[in-house]
Amino acid sequence: MRYFVTLSYDGTRFHGWQIQPNGISVQGELEHGLSLLLRTTVQVTGAGRTDAGVHARMMIAHFDFDGDVDCQQLAYKLNKLLPQDIAVQKIEPVVADLHARFSATSRTYYYYLHTTKDPFQRHYSCELHYPLDFELMNRAAAMLLDYEDFGAFCKSHADVKTTFCHVTEARWVQLSDYEWRFEITANRFLRNMVRAVVGTLIEVGRGRLSLDDFCRVVEGKRRSDAGESMPGNALFLVDIKY
């Protein structure tokens, strides 16, 4: 039987979702807890692979287990076992061919910025102090929907078969006088893609790239032409659709 786990986590102290040889990971903590409770080796597959320091308000993972599972009790016991920075919302049985990663039709990420010093934002938002033209940044963000190849925003030497993605939403939303959030939805994301997109849009907002320059960066498909990768602590995976 296949089971879906819906969870959230603060990625601050983790070396990302995926198990690492020399660092703690969310996947490793989840597998350890499930294996102890189910008394067998359990492997989990996540809907994505968030990088070090990146958070998830919603992550989906699946595992297979031959036997009866009281999903509500398992979720309760798992939460008791997991560290405080990981929380399981629910565990539920699904059809055998539903895959946490490959069956997902879209994923949504938020990236947070604030433009004045705020001690309560520092762990989960990126602090910037130069003027930004968010109207121009939104015009550039809308252009992402016209492209399919996002090689310009893929981490160099990443092991990917294709750099094609279908972006369906990309926009900046103002949350307060000094807080902004970048929202982006696509069927899939490349490694480091959202942080690289944000870094390039910031170059537009600072007047360092025109809209035509931005298009040339995307069309050039070279990571070296795009903006810097922004810090991971301000990035959240917030939604996954199936």
Coordinates of C-alpha atoms in Angstrom, one line a residue:
M1 CA 0.0 0.0 0.0
R2 CA 1.2 3.5 -0.8
Y3 CA 0.8 6.4 1.6
F4 CA 1.1 10.1 1.2
V5 CA 2.6 12.2 4.0
T6 CA 1.7 15.9 4.1
L7 CA 4.3 17.8 6.2
S8 CA 5.9 21.2 6.7
Y9 CA 9.3 22.2 8.0
D10 CA 11.6 25.0 8.9
G11 CA 14.7 24.3 6.8
T12 CA 17.1 26.5 8.8
R13 CA 19.2 23.7 10.3
F14 CA 18.8 21.1 7.5
H15 CA 21.1 20.5 4.5
G16 CA 18.0 20.4 2.3
W17 CA 15.3 17.8 1.8
Q18 CA 17.5 15.1 0.3
I19 CA 19.6 12.7 2.4
Q20 CA 23.2 13.9 2.6
P21 CA 26.3 11.9 3.5
N22 CA 27.6 14.5 6.0
G23 CA 24.6 16.5 7.1
I24 CA 21.1 16.2 8.5
S25 CA 18.2 16.3 6.1
V26 CA 14.4 16.4 6.3
Q27 CA 14.1 13.1 4.3
G28 CA 16.5 11.4 6.7
E29 CA 14.6 12.5 9.8
L30 CA 11.3 11.3 8.2
E31 CA 12.7 8.0 7.2
H32 CA 14.2 7.4 10.6
G33 CA 10.9 8.1 12.4
L34 CA 8.8 6.0 10.1
S35 CA 11.3 3.1 10.2
L36 CA 11.2 3.1 14.0
L37 CA 7.4 3.2 14.2
L38 CA 6.7 0.7 11.5
R39 CA 9.6 -1.6 12.6
T40 CA 11.0 -2.0 9.1
T41 CA 13.2 0.1 6.8
V42 CA 11.1 2.8 5.2
Q43 CA 12.2 4.9 2.2
V44 CA 10.3 8.1 1.4
T45 CA 10.1 10.0 -1.9
G46 CA 9.4 13.8 -1.8
A47 CA 7.6 16.0 -4.3
G48 CA 10.7 18.1 -4.6
R49 CA 14.3 18.6 -3.3
T50 CA 14.5 21.9 -1.4
D51 CA 18.0 23.2 -0.9
A52 CA 19.8 23.9 2.3
G53 CA 18.0 26.4 4.5
V54 CA 14.9 26.4 2.3
H55 CA 11.5 25.9 4.1
A56 CA 8.3 24.2 3.2
R57 CA 4.8 25.2 4.4
M58 CA 3.7 22.1 2.4
M59 CA 5.7 19.1 1.3
I60 CA 4.3 15.8 0.1
A61 CA 6.2 12.6 0.4
H62 CA 5.2 9.0 -0.2
F63 CA 6.2 5.6 1.2
D64 CA 5.2 2.0 0.6
F65 CA 4.3 -0.4 3.4
D66 CA 2.8 -3.8 3.3
G67 CA 0.5 -3.9 6.3
D68 CA -2.4 -2.2 8.1
V69 CA -1.7 1.4 9.1
D70 CA -3.8 3.6 11.4
C71 CA -2.9 6.8 9.6
Q72 CA -4.1 9.1 12.4
Q73 CA -2.2 7.3 15.1
L74 CA 0.9 7.0 12.9
A75 CA 0.9 10.8 12.2
Y76 CA 0.4 11.5 16.0
K77 CA 3.3 9.2 17.0
L78 CA 5.5 10.5 14.2
N79 CA 5.0 14.1 15.4
K80 CA 6.1 13.0 18.9
L81 CA 9.2 11.5 17.4
L82 CA 10.2 14.2 14.9
P83 CA 12.1 17.3 15.9
Q84 CA 10.2 20.5 16.5
D85 CA 11.1 22.0 13.1
I86 CA 9.2 19.2 11.2
A87 CA 5.4 18.8 11.5
V88 CA 3.2 16.1 9.9
Q89 CA -0.3 17.3 9.1
K90 CA -1.7 14.0 7.8
I91 CA -0.9 10.6 6.4
E92 CA -3.3 9.0 4.0
P93 CA -3.5 5.9 1.7
V94 CA -3.4 6.6 -2.1
V95 CA -3.6 4.5 -5.2
A96 CA -0.4 2.6 -5.9
D97 CA 0.6 4.5 -9.1
L98 CA 0.3 8.0 -7.5
H99 CA 3.9 9.3 -7.1
A100 CA 4.8 12.2 -4.8
R101 CA 7.2 13.7 -7.3
F102 CA 6.2 12.6 -10.8
S103 CA 2.4 12.8 -10.4
A104 CA 2.6 16.4 -9.2
T105 CA 1.2 18.8 -11.8
S106 CA 2.4 22.1 -10.2
R107 CA 4.4 23.5 -7.4
T108 CA 4.3 27.0 -5.9
Y109 CA 7.1 28.9 -4.2
Y110 CA 7.2 32.2 -2.3
Y111 CA 10.3 34.3 -1.9
Y112 CA 10.1 37.1 0.8
L113 CA 11.9 40.5 0.7
H114 CA 11.9 43.4 3.2
T115 CA 13.4 46.8 2.7
T116 CA 14.0 48.0 6.2
K117 CA 15.8 46.5 9.2
D118 CA 13.4 44.2 11.1
P119 CA 14.7 41.7 13.7
F120 CA 11.6 39.6 13.3
Q121 CA 12.0 39.1 9.6
R122 CA 15.7 38.3 9.5
H123 CA 15.4 34.5 9.5
Y124 CA 12.6 34.1 6.9
S125 CA 13.0 37.1 4.6
C126 CA 15.8 38.7 2.6
E127 CA 16.7 42.3 3.7
L128 CA 17.6 44.7 1.0
H129 CA 18.3 48.5 1.3
Y130 CA 18.5 49.8 -2.3
P131 CA 15.5 51.1 -4.2
L132 CA 13.7 48.6 -6.3
D133 CA 11.2 49.3 -9.1
F134 CA 8.7 46.5 -8.4
E135 CA 6.4 47.6 -11.3
L136 CA 9.2 46.9 -13.7
M137 CA 10.1 43.7 -11.9
N138 CA 6.5 42.6 -12.3
R139 CA 6.7 43.3 -16.1
A140 CA 9.8 41.2 -16.3
A141 CA 8.2 38.4 -14.2
A142 CA 5.3 38.2 -16.5
M143 CA 7.7 37.6 -19.4
L144 CA 8.7 34.3 -17.8
L145 CA 5.3 32.8 -18.9
D146 CA 6.4 33.3 -22.5
Y147 CA 9.4 30.9 -22.2
E148 CA 9.9 27.2 -21.7
D149 CA 13.7 26.8 -21.4
F150 CA 15.1 28.1 -18.1
G151 CA 18.7 27.0 -18.5
A152 CA 19.8 30.5 -17.5
F153 CA 18.4 29.9 -14.0
C154 CA 19.7 26.3 -13.5
K155 CA 22.6 25.7 -11.1
S156 CA 25.8 25.0 -13.1
H157 CA 26.6 21.4 -13.7
A158 CA 23.2 20.3 -12.3
D159 CA 22.3 16.7 -13.3
V160 CA 19.1 17.4 -15.2
K161 CA 17.8 15.8 -18.4
T162 CA 16.0 18.9 -19.5
T163 CA 15.8 22.6 -18.5
F164 CA 12.3 23.0 -19.8
C165 CA 9.6 24.1 -17.4
H166 CA 6.1 25.5 -17.8
V167 CA 5.7 28.6 -15.6
T168 CA 2.0 29.5 -15.1
E169 CA 2.3 32.3 -12.6
A170 CA 5.1 34.8 -11.6
R171 CA 4.5 38.0 -9.8
W172 CA 5.5 40.3 -7.0
V173 CA 2.9 41.0 -4.3
Q174 CA 3.2 43.9 -1.8
L175 CA 2.5 42.8 1.8
S176 CA 3.2 46.1 3.6
D177 CA 5.1 49.4 3.1
Y178 CA 8.4 47.5 3.3
E179 CA 7.5 43.8 2.6
W180 CA 7.2 42.0 -0.7
R181 CA 6.7 38.5 -1.8
F182 CA 7.5 36.9 -5.1
E183 CA 5.1 34.1 -6.1
I184 CA 5.9 31.6 -8.8
T185 CA 4.1 28.4 -10.0
A186 CA 5.3 25.9 -12.5
N187 CA 5.0 22.2 -13.3
R188 CA 8.6 21.7 -12.2
F189 CA 11.6 23.7 -11.0
L190 CA 15.3 23.3 -11.7
R191 CA 17.8 23.3 -8.9
N192 CA 18.4 26.8 -7.6
M193 CA 15.9 28.2 -10.2
V194 CA 13.6 30.4 -8.0
R195 CA 16.5 32.1 -6.2
A196 CA 18.3 32.7 -9.5
V197 CA 15.1 34.2 -11.0
V198 CA 14.6 36.4 -8.0
G199 CA 18.3 37.6 -8.2
T200 CA 17.8 38.4 -11.9
L201 CA 14.5 40.3 -11.3
I202 CA 16.3 42.3 -8.6
E203 CA 18.9 43.4 -11.3
V204 CA 15.9 44.6 -13.3
G205 CA 14.5 46.4 -10.3
R206 CA 17.8 48.2 -9.6
G207 CA 18.0 49.4 -13.2
R208 CA 21.0 47.2 -14.1
L209 CA 19.0 45.1 -16.6
S210 CA 16.4 46.5 -19.0
L211 CA 13.4 44.3 -20.0
D212 CA 15.2 43.6 -23.3
D213 CA 18.3 42.6 -21.4
F214 CA 16.2 40.3 -19.2
C215 CA 14.8 38.5 -22.3
R216 CA 18.3 38.1 -23.6
V217 CA 19.4 36.5 -20.4
V218 CA 16.5 34.0 -20.6
E219 CA 17.1 33.3 -24.2
G220 CA 20.9 32.9 -23.8
K221 CA 20.4 30.0 -21.4
R222 CA 23.7 30.7 -19.7
R223 CA 23.7 30.8 -15.9
S224 CA 26.6 33.2 -15.9
D225 CA 24.4 35.9 -17.6
A226 CA 21.7 35.8 -14.9
G227 CA 21.7 37.4 -11.5
E228 CA 23.1 36.0 -8.3
S229 CA 21.4 33.3 -6.4
M230 CA 19.5 34.9 -3.4
P231 CA 19.8 33.4 0.1
G232 CA 17.7 30.3 0.8
N233 CA 16.3 31.3 4.1
A234 CA 13.6 33.5 2.4
L235 CA 12.3 30.8 0.1
F236 CA 9.3 28.6 0.9
L237 CA 7.6 25.8 -0.9
V238 CA 3.9 26.5 -0.2
D239 CA 1.7 24.4 -2.5
I240 CA 1.7 21.2 -4.6
K241 CA -1.1 20.1 -6.9
Y242 CA -1.9 16.6 -8.2

